[in-house]
Amino acid sequence: MADQLNMGGLNLNGDGPQSSPQARSYIPPHMRSRGGGNAPVTDGPPAGLNNSNWAGQGQQFAGGRQGGNWNGDAPAPGGGYQNNRRGGGGWGGRGGYSGGGGGGGYEGHGGGNHAARGSGDGQWRDGKHIPGPPNPRVERELFGTADDPSKQHTGINFEKYDDIPVEASGRDVPEPVHQFTTPPLDEHLCRNIEMARYKVPTPVQKYSIPIVMGGRDLMACAQTGSGKTGGFLFPILSQAFIHGPSAVPANAAGQFGRQRKAYPTSLILAPTRELVSQIYDEARKFSYRSWVRPCVVYGGADIGSQLRQIERGCDLLVATPGRLVDLIERGRISLCNIKYLVLDEADRMLDMGFEPQIRRIVEGEDMPSVADRQTLMFSATFPRDIQMLARDFLKDYVFLSVGRVGSTSENITQKVEFVEDIDKRSVLLDILHTHAGGLTLIFVETKRMADSLSDFLINQSFPATSIHGDRTQRERERALEFFRNGRCPILVATAVAARGLDIPNVTHVINYDLPTDVDDYVHRIGRTGRAGNTGIATAFFNRGNRGIVRELIDLLKEANQEIPPFLEAIARESSFGGGGRGGRSRPGGGRGNANRDFRKFGGGGFGGSGGGGGGFSNPQQGGFSNYGGQSQGGSNYGGGGYGGGYGNGGGYGNPGGAGAQSSWW
DNA sequence: AAAAAAC
C-alpha cells in the first residue's frame, strides 16, 4: 500500500511538510521551455498546495489525482462512488487515495484535480459537470496575454473564411451551423472557445460540428489552417461535457496495484510529434476547467513521464501511432472505451508508412468496432489508399470537401523565381535583407541542407534555427518555440514542418528547395497567410524542379497568381522530351479526385494508382494532363486497379505498368 | 530520393 501511495514519485501525503511543489517537479517534454517565466509545470504537487480554493475539501484530491477513467470497476459513471469520496470525505483527510489502490480500485471519473496541469480540473458529479476553479496562471499559459501573440491568433479575419467553399455529400447531411451557440455547444465549452478568442466557426467547423454532434462519421478533405482541429475538438468535447465520462467496461476491472491502465474515450492520431503536441495544446485550452483530462504521447520523449501523465487520468489522448502501439503493448492503454477516433492528416500518416500501426490500433486491438464508435478522418487529399481506409474505418460517413485555404483564397502572394542551385544562398540573403519583420520559414529538402543553411545564416548574423528529424526532440521543440516567440524569426525546416503546424505570424515562406510533390508545396505555403492574414511565398525554381512545373502552373492559375514566362517555357520543354513525369506523383488518384466523394463520383477513386493493366498510356506519358492519367487508371476499378494495386503494387512509382519506366528519378 | 516515426 505504501508503495501505491508513492506511485510515480508523487507525494500523495499531501498534508506533509515535505511536499514542496518544487521538490519533485517534473516538466513533461511537450511543456518544456515553454511559457517564458511561468512557473514550471509540475505533475505532482499535492493538490492542496495548488488549489487552495478547494482546500476546504482537501480530500478531493484523491479522486482527482487519477481522475481519468482507468481501472474502475465502478459500473456507474459519475455515480455515487465519486460522490462519496468527494463530498463525504469518508476517504479521509489524507486524501483517500483509493482509486487504483489495492483496495479501492473503483474509479470512475473523480474529476480531476489536475491542479498542476491546469486543464480539466473540473469534475463530473451527480450526473452534472462541475467546472473547476479558474486559475489565472494557467489561463495565461493556455490562452496567452494581450502582449504575447505567440499563444493567440491575432488579427484573424474570420469573415474571410466564408470565402472558403465547402461541399458536403452523403446521406442526410445535417445543416451547417453558423454560430457556436446555435444549436448550442456545451456552455462550458463555449466559455473556453471565447477565452481562446474564437468568434465564429470556420467553414469546416460549421459543418463538422452538427455532423459529429449528430453521431455521424466524417471524412473531411481539409488542411489544418481551415480550423479542423476545432472542427473535431469542439463537438467531441461538447458531447463529453454534456454526457460525462463513460464507465470502464466490467471486463476491464480487477486490475490491481501498479499496473494501471488508461481507458481514454477519445483518441486522436496524427503523424508528427509537433502536430500531436499542437493538437494537445488546443485540447488543453478547450478542456480547461472541465472534467476531461487531455494527454499526449509521442516518441523521442521520456516514456516514463508519459506513463505517469496518463496514469493520472487520460480521457482524451493525442498520440503518434508508434508510441501509442508501444504503450498498448505495455498494457498501459486500452482502447476498449473509445467513443471518438480521429485520424488527422491521414494521407500523411500513410505516406509515412504508418498504415500497419494504424490498422493495428484500429482493427487489431480492443478498439470498439466501426459501429460502436464514431470515426473522423481528416486528410488533405483523398487518394485511393485513404479511400480504402475510409471504407474500412468509417460507416455511412458524411464527406466534406473544404477548399484550399492557402492557394485559392489569394491570401498568399506566390512568387516563383528562377534560381540555379549555386545562386540560392545569395538570393536568399537578398530576400532576407529586404524582408524585415514577421517570421520567415525556409523549406529545404534534406536534413543536411537544413543544417548547413541554418549554419550559414547564423554565420551571416541572421537569427536562424532549424528543425528536422535528426535533431533531438528537445532541439526540435526549442527551435519551434524560438521561432514562435520571435527569438529566431528565421526557421530552416525539412518536411517535418511542412504540414499541419499552426504558427501565427509567418509572413514569408521560402521554398529554397521545391518539393517533388505539389501537394507538399501547397502545405508548405499554407504555413503563411493563415486564418485570413496575408503572406508571401517565394519559390526557387530551376530545371531540377521541372517535375512539378505543370502542376505548379495549374496551381498558380487557380490562385490567380502571376505566372513567370520561364515557367511556361520550361513546361513546354518538359512536355516533349521528358515523358512519363506526369502520372507518378499521385498514385492514389491525386487531385483528380482529391476532393471528391468517390462514392458519388464513381470508381475513379478506387482505381487510383491501379494503372496496373491499362495504365501505360500516352496521356500520362506526355505529362499534358496528370488528371487524364489518373482518371485513366482510376476507371480501372475492376481490373488491376483495386486488386493489384493495393498496397504498393499496381503502379506506385510506376504508373505506366510494370517495368515500363525506369526509375522516375 | 528524402523525410518522418518506437525502443
XYZ file of C-alpha atoms (C1' of nucleotides) in Angstrom:
672
model
C 0.000 0.000 0.000
C 2.773 2.345 0.855
C 4.015 1.528 -2.492
C 0.880 2.741 -4.065
C 0.818 5.866 -2.095
C 4.003 6.879 -3.740
C 3.432 5.738 -7.180
C 5.095 7.628 -9.907
C 7.049 9.629 -7.474
C 4.018 11.536 -6.421
C 3.798 12.556 -2.929
C 0.302 11.745 -2.086
C 0.606 12.536 1.510
C -0.437 15.914 0.662
C -0.506 17.180 4.154
C 3.099 16.555 4.847
C 5.606 19.321 5.241
C 7.920 17.574 2.900
C 5.760 18.186 -0.034
C 7.280 21.136 -1.679
C 5.895 21.514 -5.136
C 9.340 22.083 -6.481
C 10.893 19.170 -4.764
C 9.978 16.646 -7.363
C 8.778 18.895 -10.006
C 8.683 17.430 -13.408
C 8.065 19.068 -16.710
C 6.610 16.912 -19.440
C 8.550 17.111 -22.685
C 5.919 18.976 -24.557
C 5.729 21.548 -21.817
C 9.389 22.253 -21.547
C 10.893 25.552 -22.436
C 7.534 26.990 -22.770
C 5.668 29.867 -21.359
C 8.605 32.042 -20.620
C 8.842 32.804 -16.991
C 5.950 30.739 -15.926
C 6.447 28.547 -13.000
C 7.433 25.099 -14.033
C 4.548 22.899 -14.638
C 4.680 20.121 -12.192
C 2.993 16.889 -12.353
C 2.524 16.052 -8.860
C 2.441 18.612 -6.191
C -0.096 17.767 -3.615
C -3.312 19.077 -4.783
C -3.973 21.212 -1.834
C -0.978 23.321 -2.464
C -2.044 24.347 -5.882
C -5.594 24.583 -5.334
C -6.091 26.453 -2.235
C -9.594 27.444 -3.004
C -10.510 23.865 -2.833
C -8.787 23.377 0.391
C -11.973 23.036 2.259
C -12.491 19.722 0.657
C -8.909 18.810 0.675
C -9.681 15.189 0.418
C -10.991 15.635 -3.005
C -7.590 15.475 -4.473
C -7.733 11.820 -4.007
C -10.011 11.133 -6.795
C -8.640 13.885 -8.780
C -5.215 12.563 -8.899
C -6.075 9.806 -11.170
C -9.295 11.306 -12.292
C -9.259 9.534 -15.561
C -11.353 6.626 -16.371
C -8.845 3.992 -15.837
C -9.244 0.884 -13.964
C -12.576 1.294 -12.495
C -14.767 -1.494 -11.564
C -17.348 1.108 -10.989
C -20.047 0.294 -13.400
C -21.815 3.537 -12.972
C -20.094 6.521 -14.402
C -20.432 9.635 -12.490
C -22.402 7.857 -9.939
C -22.237 7.632 -6.271
C -18.747 6.474 -5.850
C -17.035 9.634 -6.621
C -19.675 11.339 -4.760
C -18.956 9.513 -1.639
C -15.387 10.133 -1.726
C -15.581 13.625 -2.766
C -18.299 15.090 -0.778
C -18.293 12.870 2.179
C -14.706 12.938 2.900
C -15.116 9.439 4.002
C -11.877 8.629 2.457
C -10.229 10.784 4.839
C -8.188 13.819 5.222
C -5.242 12.101 3.796
C -6.887 12.279 0.567
C -8.243 8.838 0.487
C -6.128 7.880 -2.360
C -8.181 4.973 -3.244
C -8.515 4.776 -6.900
C -6.398 2.058 -8.227
C -5.103 1.231 -4.833
C -5.212 -2.349 -3.896
C -8.441 -1.966 -2.114
C -10.076 0.877 -3.826
C -9.876 0.148 -7.380
C -13.003 1.797 -8.389
C -12.543 4.992 -10.066
C -14.991 6.440 -12.365
C -14.422 9.999 -13.000
C -13.459 11.616 -9.857
C -12.994 14.569 -11.995
C -9.600 15.768 -11.853
C -7.992 17.959 -9.544
C -5.303 18.017 -12.117
C -4.169 21.081 -10.463
C -0.761 21.291 -11.898
C -1.861 20.610 -15.381
C -4.295 23.379 -15.336
C -6.685 21.816 -17.693
C -9.502 19.535 -16.974
C -9.634 20.154 -13.283
C -13.343 20.077 -13.061
C -15.361 17.093 -12.087
C -18.361 15.089 -13.008
C -20.659 14.627 -10.064
C -24.228 13.529 -9.718
C -24.572 13.448 -13.433
C -23.522 17.028 -13.662
C -20.492 18.808 -14.923
C -18.850 20.878 -12.244
C -16.128 23.040 -13.738
C -13.067 23.585 -11.613
C -11.998 26.961 -10.305
C -10.360 29.491 -12.569
C -6.605 29.604 -12.420
C -5.055 32.822 -13.685
C -1.623 31.346 -14.175
C -2.972 28.518 -16.238
C -5.164 30.885 -18.176
C -2.146 32.925 -19.089
C -0.329 29.813 -20.112
C -3.127 28.432 -22.219
C -4.673 31.489 -23.701
C -1.819 33.955 -23.687
C -1.995 37.584 -22.874
C -2.503 40.638 -24.959
C 1.217 41.242 -25.307
C 2.196 37.694 -26.065
C 0.983 36.948 -29.534
C 2.626 33.557 -29.664
C -0.320 31.968 -27.946
C -3.083 33.561 -29.827
C -4.322 34.200 -33.256
C -4.143 37.901 -33.541
C -5.890 39.662 -36.291
C -7.774 36.702 -37.557
C -10.145 37.744 -40.186
C -12.718 35.102 -39.633
C -15.097 36.595 -42.087
C -12.642 35.758 -44.810
C -13.186 32.153 -44.037
C -16.595 32.363 -45.534
C -14.967 32.510 -48.909
C -13.704 29.007 -48.486
C -16.032 26.704 -50.335
C -17.263 23.615 -48.571
C -19.019 20.783 -50.243
C -20.770 18.129 -48.230
C -22.122 14.881 -49.548
C -23.552 11.726 -48.143
C -26.854 10.608 -46.741
C -28.787 13.120 -44.671
C -26.117 15.706 -44.262
C -27.012 17.915 -41.318
C -27.415 21.594 -41.951
C -24.314 23.587 -41.094
C -24.404 25.805 -38.042
C -23.416 29.428 -38.115
C -22.575 30.098 -34.527
C -21.064 28.112 -31.732
C -24.182 28.699 -29.714
C -26.965 27.741 -32.083
C -27.560 24.932 -31.874
C -25.576 25.074 -28.739
C -22.305 23.548 -27.996
C -21.889 22.912 -24.308
C -21.913 26.091 -22.304
C -18.622 25.486 -20.624
C -17.001 24.734 -23.936
C -18.331 27.987 -25.304
C -16.666 29.794 -22.428
C -13.366 28.237 -23.346
C -13.863 28.984 -27.006
C -14.461 32.554 -26.057
C -11.328 32.663 -23.944
C -9.406 31.416 -26.937
C -10.880 34.329 -28.873
C -12.597 32.216 -31.451
C -15.629 34.140 -32.514
C -17.263 32.402 -35.416
C -16.940 28.825 -36.584
C -14.821 28.331 -39.680
C -16.476 26.642 -42.645
C -15.154 23.227 -41.656
C -16.442 23.735 -38.162
C -19.825 24.870 -39.373
C -20.267 21.510 -40.983
C -18.322 19.247 -38.711
C -19.981 20.387 -35.513
C -23.503 19.243 -36.393
C -22.166 16.182 -38.195
C -20.222 14.973 -35.199
C -22.829 16.014 -32.676
C -25.351 14.135 -34.740
C -23.392 10.968 -34.260
C -22.202 10.669 -37.816
C -18.829 9.587 -39.111
C -16.892 12.093 -41.121
C -14.355 12.088 -43.897
C -13.048 15.590 -44.438
C -10.611 16.847 -47.004
C -9.207 19.865 -45.290
C -5.979 21.365 -44.141
C -5.082 22.403 -40.678
C -5.352 26.071 -41.402
C -9.019 25.590 -42.021
C -9.723 25.186 -38.343
C -10.191 21.467 -38.452
C -8.627 20.888 -35.063
C -11.506 22.817 -33.575
C -13.694 21.037 -36.055
C -13.262 17.798 -34.214
C -12.360 19.013 -30.735
C -15.419 21.202 -30.293
C -18.111 18.619 -30.896
C -16.197 15.847 -29.149
C -15.564 17.915 -26.042
C -19.043 19.322 -26.087
C -20.519 15.857 -26.057
C -18.112 14.830 -23.339
C -19.016 17.800 -21.177
C -22.709 17.152 -21.649
C -22.753 13.420 -21.193
C -19.940 12.873 -18.768
C -17.490 10.036 -18.559
C -18.333 6.537 -19.516
C -17.799 3.550 -17.314
C -14.881 1.328 -17.847
C -16.250 -1.973 -19.053
C -16.689 -4.616 -16.431
C -14.181 -6.921 -18.009
C -11.533 -4.326 -17.528
C -11.976 -4.304 -13.807
C -9.933 -6.170 -11.346
C -6.601 -4.830 -12.192
C -4.611 -4.362 -9.147
C -1.904 -2.251 -7.957
C 0.625 -0.560 -10.013
C -0.093 -1.698 -13.466
C -2.607 0.955 -14.232
C -4.240 1.157 -17.500
C -5.759 4.197 -19.073
C -9.108 3.984 -20.801
C -9.391 7.099 -22.933
C -12.707 7.810 -24.565
C -11.292 9.879 -27.396
C -8.228 9.080 -29.428
C -6.594 11.433 -31.883
C -3.823 10.135 -34.109
C -1.532 12.419 -36.057
C 1.727 11.884 -37.928
C 4.324 14.085 -36.283
C 5.290 14.837 -32.749
C 4.945 18.548 -33.215
C 1.490 18.079 -34.577
C 0.223 15.959 -31.724
C 1.768 18.410 -29.348
C -0.075 21.227 -31.037
C -3.390 19.396 -31.013
C -2.836 18.648 -27.376
C -2.318 22.326 -26.641
C -5.632 23.091 -28.281
C -7.289 20.310 -26.355
C -5.965 21.770 -23.130
C -7.483 25.116 -23.945
C -10.886 23.788 -24.677
C -10.962 21.339 -21.813
C -9.818 23.969 -19.353
C -11.614 23.567 -16.021
C -13.584 20.640 -17.312
C -13.661 17.060 -16.163
C -11.924 15.994 -19.320
C -8.235 15.416 -19.000
C -6.246 15.502 -22.223
C -2.940 13.678 -22.566
C -0.313 13.483 -25.244
C 2.161 10.731 -26.063
C 4.811 10.583 -28.748
C 8.206 9.132 -29.369
C 11.531 10.691 -28.690
C 10.480 11.727 -25.247
C 10.857 10.022 -21.935
C 8.245 7.320 -21.764
C 8.248 7.185 -18.002
C 6.932 10.676 -17.736
C 4.250 9.949 -20.282
C 3.237 6.893 -18.316
C 2.881 8.935 -15.180
C 0.928 11.518 -17.077
C -1.638 9.068 -18.359
C -1.777 7.306 -15.035
C -3.173 10.409 -13.548
C -6.091 10.318 -15.876
C -6.495 10.200 -19.568
C -9.802 10.936 -21.220
C -8.684 12.399 -24.479
C -5.455 11.028 -25.852
C -3.450 12.627 -28.633
C -0.766 10.312 -29.981
C 1.636 9.434 -32.722
C 0.997 5.855 -33.821
C 4.350 4.338 -32.884
C 4.373 5.422 -29.297
C 0.743 4.501 -28.858
C 1.412 0.965 -30.064
C 4.279 0.811 -27.616
C 2.037 1.839 -24.749
C -0.626 -0.622 -25.782
C 1.967 -3.351 -25.853
C 2.990 -2.416 -22.381
C -0.588 -2.818 -21.333
C -0.878 0.745 -20.184
C -3.553 1.909 -22.535
C -6.737 0.189 -23.506
C -8.862 1.375 -26.364
C -11.973 -0.505 -25.332
C -13.619 2.683 -24.143
C -13.060 4.715 -27.258
C -16.079 6.616 -28.437
C -14.331 9.005 -30.769
C -11.486 8.142 -33.054
C -9.859 10.886 -35.075
C -7.253 10.327 -37.765
C -5.669 13.649 -38.560
C -3.512 14.175 -41.624
C -4.416 10.669 -42.652
C -2.739 10.903 -46.048
C 0.457 11.981 -44.440
C 0.329 9.133 -41.977
C 0.047 6.659 -44.805
C 2.848 8.372 -46.688
C 4.982 7.888 -43.659
C 4.287 4.208 -43.543
C 2.018 4.244 -40.544
C -0.656 2.117 -42.097
C 0.318 -1.094 -40.301
C 0.367 0.642 -36.948
C -2.868 2.416 -37.658
C -4.577 -0.763 -38.737
C -3.266 -2.474 -35.693
C -4.546 0.269 -33.425
C -7.930 0.461 -35.064
C -8.525 -3.148 -36.022
C -6.064 -5.270 -34.103
C -6.557 -4.199 -30.526
C -9.572 -3.703 -28.349
C -10.957 -0.689 -30.113
C -14.736 -0.833 -30.439
C -15.902 -1.776 -33.898
C -16.845 0.730 -36.536
C -20.449 0.567 -35.454
C -19.682 1.225 -31.818
C -17.516 4.259 -32.169
C -17.566 7.480 -34.088
C -14.720 7.943 -36.515
C -13.498 11.142 -38.091
C -10.853 11.235 -40.752
C -9.086 14.321 -41.980
C -6.861 14.321 -44.968
C -5.565 16.948 -47.326
C -6.037 14.647 -50.278
C -8.241 11.690 -50.910
C -6.171 9.169 -52.824
C -7.074 5.557 -53.131
C -5.300 4.296 -50.046
C -7.162 6.838 -47.980
C -10.392 5.762 -49.593
C -9.591 2.213 -48.564
C -9.032 3.373 -45.055
C -12.287 5.300 -45.126
C -14.093 2.233 -46.398
C -12.714 0.136 -43.572
C -12.858 2.598 -40.699
C -15.935 4.666 -41.380
C -19.627 3.926 -41.614
C -22.138 5.843 -43.651
C -19.976 8.887 -43.430
C -20.508 12.428 -44.483
C -17.903 13.561 -46.941
C -16.694 17.078 -46.578
C -14.550 18.829 -49.113
C -13.070 22.085 -47.966
C -11.496 24.347 -50.493
C -7.855 25.018 -50.200
C -7.274 27.692 -47.703
C -3.991 28.999 -48.824
C -3.621 28.862 -52.522
C -7.090 29.544 -53.710
C -8.035 32.202 -51.254
C -5.418 34.572 -52.596
C -4.279 35.357 -49.111
C -0.868 34.255 -50.217
C 1.116 36.012 -52.862
C 3.059 33.326 -54.632
C 6.269 34.182 -56.397
C 8.430 31.819 -58.346
C 11.964 32.884 -59.140
C 14.407 31.168 -61.387
C 17.440 30.450 -59.239
C 20.170 27.971 -60.008
C 21.242 25.879 -57.061
C 24.553 27.627 -56.879
C 22.928 31.027 -56.551
C 20.374 30.106 -53.959
C 22.319 31.316 -50.963
C 22.943 34.768 -52.260
C 19.393 35.195 -53.493
C 18.196 34.106 -50.105
C 20.354 36.702 -48.411
C 18.911 39.357 -50.671
C 15.426 38.360 -49.714
C 16.170 38.232 -46.036
C 17.808 41.622 -46.133
C 14.859 43.253 -47.815
C 12.233 41.392 -45.877
C 12.335 42.553 -42.342
C 9.673 41.765 -39.821
C 7.493 38.756 -39.354
C 8.558 35.151 -39.333
C 10.273 33.543 -42.273
C 10.049 29.827 -42.830
C 12.544 28.305 -45.245
C 11.961 24.841 -46.617
C 14.745 22.609 -47.832
C 14.678 19.031 -48.993
C 17.307 17.421 -46.843
C 18.296 17.407 -43.239
C 21.871 18.131 -44.197
C 20.800 21.134 -46.161
C 18.744 22.327 -43.212
C 21.811 22.199 -41.011
C 24.203 23.760 -43.452
C 21.824 26.506 -44.450
C 20.991 27.469 -40.903
C 24.696 27.437 -40.030
C 25.312 29.657 -42.990
C 22.592 32.090 -41.973
C 23.812 32.201 -38.423
C 27.294 32.933 -39.695
C 25.774 35.756 -41.654
C 24.352 37.058 -38.392
C 20.787 36.115 -39.086
C 18.760 34.866 -36.128
C 18.055 31.463 -37.606
C 17.452 27.998 -36.305
C 16.438 24.721 -37.861
C 14.097 21.826 -37.438
C 14.434 18.371 -38.928
C 14.151 14.765 -37.966
C 17.763 14.245 -36.999
C 17.615 16.861 -34.328
C 16.616 15.660 -30.919
C 13.077 16.148 -29.852
C 14.352 18.671 -27.367
C 16.045 20.666 -30.092
C 13.008 20.473 -32.291
C 10.757 21.823 -29.605
C 13.217 24.510 -28.768
C 13.575 25.568 -32.380
C 9.854 25.775 -32.802
C 9.446 27.693 -29.596
C 12.136 30.203 -30.526
C 10.563 30.607 -33.912
C 7.098 31.076 -32.498
C 8.132 33.673 -29.989
C 10.272 35.524 -32.455
C 13.603 34.903 -30.840
C 14.672 33.165 -34.022
C 12.388 34.596 -36.673
C 14.043 32.514 -39.362
C 13.433 28.798 -39.345
C 15.008 26.391 -41.783
C 12.884 23.285 -41.985
C 12.514 19.963 -43.723
C 9.240 18.266 -44.433
C 8.743 17.748 -40.736
C 7.302 21.217 -40.532
C 5.525 21.219 -43.853
C 2.097 20.235 -42.750
C -0.250 20.998 -40.036
C 1.844 23.221 -37.862
C -0.036 26.325 -36.983
C 2.326 29.169 -36.341
C 0.817 32.617 -36.217
C 2.590 35.477 -37.913
C 4.550 33.563 -40.500
C 4.731 36.248 -43.140
C 7.034 34.580 -45.582
C 7.534 31.012 -46.721
C 10.549 30.368 -48.909
C 10.793 27.161 -50.860
C 14.538 27.160 -51.071
C 14.178 23.679 -52.479
C 10.874 22.920 -54.091
C 9.285 19.625 -53.137
C 8.665 16.985 -55.757
C 5.020 16.730 -54.870
C 2.893 19.758 -55.457
C 0.667 18.856 -52.540
C 3.664 19.356 -50.316
C 4.114 22.736 -51.897
C 0.547 23.632 -51.055
C 1.039 22.573 -47.490
C 4.259 24.459 -47.131
C 2.956 27.754 -48.382
C -0.075 27.166 -46.233
C 2.141 27.920 -43.225
C 1.685 31.557 -44.100
C -1.334 33.583 -44.972
C -3.189 31.660 -42.352
C -6.536 32.497 -40.959
C -7.249 35.303 -43.292
C -3.933 37.028 -42.900
C -1.786 37.685 -45.898
C 1.555 36.145 -46.618
C 4.203 35.788 -49.234
C 5.517 32.552 -50.637
C 8.684 32.561 -52.676
C 9.912 29.508 -54.527
C 13.347 28.979 -56.029
C 12.857 27.159 -59.242
C 15.307 25.668 -61.692
C 15.304 22.784 -64.136
C 15.772 20.349 -61.338
C 12.207 21.147 -60.377
C 10.628 20.650 -63.738
C 8.871 17.604 -62.412
C 6.232 19.766 -60.837
C 6.166 22.583 -63.320
C 2.810 21.620 -64.798
C 1.037 21.272 -61.558
C 2.702 24.351 -60.211
C 1.391 26.360 -63.126
C -2.089 24.941 -62.669
C -1.934 25.840 -59.034
C -0.795 29.386 -59.689
C -3.551 29.835 -62.208
C -6.080 28.506 -59.811
C -4.934 31.004 -57.248
C -4.890 33.903 -59.678
C -1.180 34.316 -59.362
C 1.250 35.678 -61.830
C 2.956 33.010 -63.885
C 6.506 33.870 -64.844
C 7.290 33.233 -68.505
C 10.211 30.952 -67.748
C 7.824 28.539 -66.079
C 5.717 28.240 -69.171
C 8.857 27.813 -71.221
C 10.162 25.016 -69.071
C 6.777 23.420 -69.080
C 6.879 23.349 -72.843
C 10.341 21.830 -72.810
C 9.243 19.143 -70.462
C 6.193 18.175 -72.344
C 8.290 16.942 -75.235
C 11.346 15.240 -74.052
C 10.638 14.276 -70.589
C 7.988 11.637 -70.948
C 6.396 9.961 -68.086
C 6.675 12.597 -65.495
C 3.074 13.217 -65.344
C 1.378 10.415 -63.710
C 3.504 9.327 -60.918
C 3.238 11.758 -58.157
C -0.252 10.847 -57.256
C -0.551 7.144 -57.102
C -3.867 7.359 -55.447
C -5.640 9.398 -57.959
C -4.428 12.651 -56.583
C -6.026 15.883 -57.269
C -8.140 14.473 -59.983
C -10.449 13.265 -57.322
C -8.633 14.507 -54.312
C -11.534 16.416 -53.039
C -14.311 14.320 -54.369
C -16.539 11.909 -52.646
C -15.731 8.885 -54.703
C -18.968 7.215 -53.660
C -20.654 9.886 -55.652
C -18.194 10.329 -58.435
C -17.742 6.743 -59.172
C -14.906 4.352 -59.492
C -12.373 6.963 -60.232
C -11.411 6.655 -56.679
C -10.703 3.093 -56.140
C -8.630 2.583 -59.153
C -6.338 5.405 -58.417
C -2.914 4.057 -58.711
C -4.057 0.975 -60.253
C -2.963 1.564 -63.715
C -1.552 -1.898 -63.474
C -3.090 -3.212 -66.559
C -4.100 -0.445 -68.738
C -2.223 2.399 -67.299
C 0.556 2.501 -69.764
C -0.805 5.196 -71.840
C 0.139 8.271 -73.621
C -1.903 10.691 -71.669
C 0.334 10.009 -68.740
C 3.468 9.982 -70.690
C 3.206 13.336 -72.189
C 2.571 14.938 -68.912
C -0.021 17.057 -70.591
C -2.535 16.136 -68.081
C -1.980 14.395 -64.870
C -5.609 14.271 -64.362
C -6.130 12.380 -67.503
C -3.573 9.901 -66.491
C -5.065 9.367 -63.154
C -8.607 9.052 -64.110
C -7.497 6.642 -66.660
C -6.049 4.443 -64.035
C -8.980 5.319 -61.951
C -11.553 3.825 -64.128
C -9.826 0.575 -63.668
C -11.765 -0.419 -60.673
C -12.348 -3.986 -61.504
C -9.098 -4.638 -63.176
C -5.626 -4.164 -61.977
C -6.563 -1.097 -60.100
C -8.176 -2.226 -56.996
C -6.815 -5.635 -56.518
C -3.413 -5.496 -57.970
C -2.805 -2.029 -56.856
C -3.467 -2.459 -53.239
C -0.552 -1.801 -51.058
C 2.308 -0.779 -53.140
C 1.592 -2.820 -56.128
C -0.033 -1.797 -59.281
C 1.621 1.311 -60.282
C 3.063 3.105 -57.384
C 6.038 4.938 -58.666
C 5.499 3.319 -61.931
C 2.142 4.202 -63.197
C 2.814 3.072 -66.656
C 2.822 -0.529 -65.704
C 5.477 -2.897 -64.600
C 8.869 -2.142 -65.898
C 7.629 0.297 -68.404
C 9.630 3.098 -66.995
C 12.882 3.183 -65.274
C 13.153 4.954 -62.028
C 11.180 8.089 -62.049
C 14.058 9.927 -60.541
C 15.480 10.454 -53.077
C 14.092 12.280 -48.669
C 11.591 12.741 -44.782
C 9.047 11.079 -40.711
C 8.349 7.647 -36.804
C 9.038 3.180 -31.109
C 12.583 1.307 -28.442
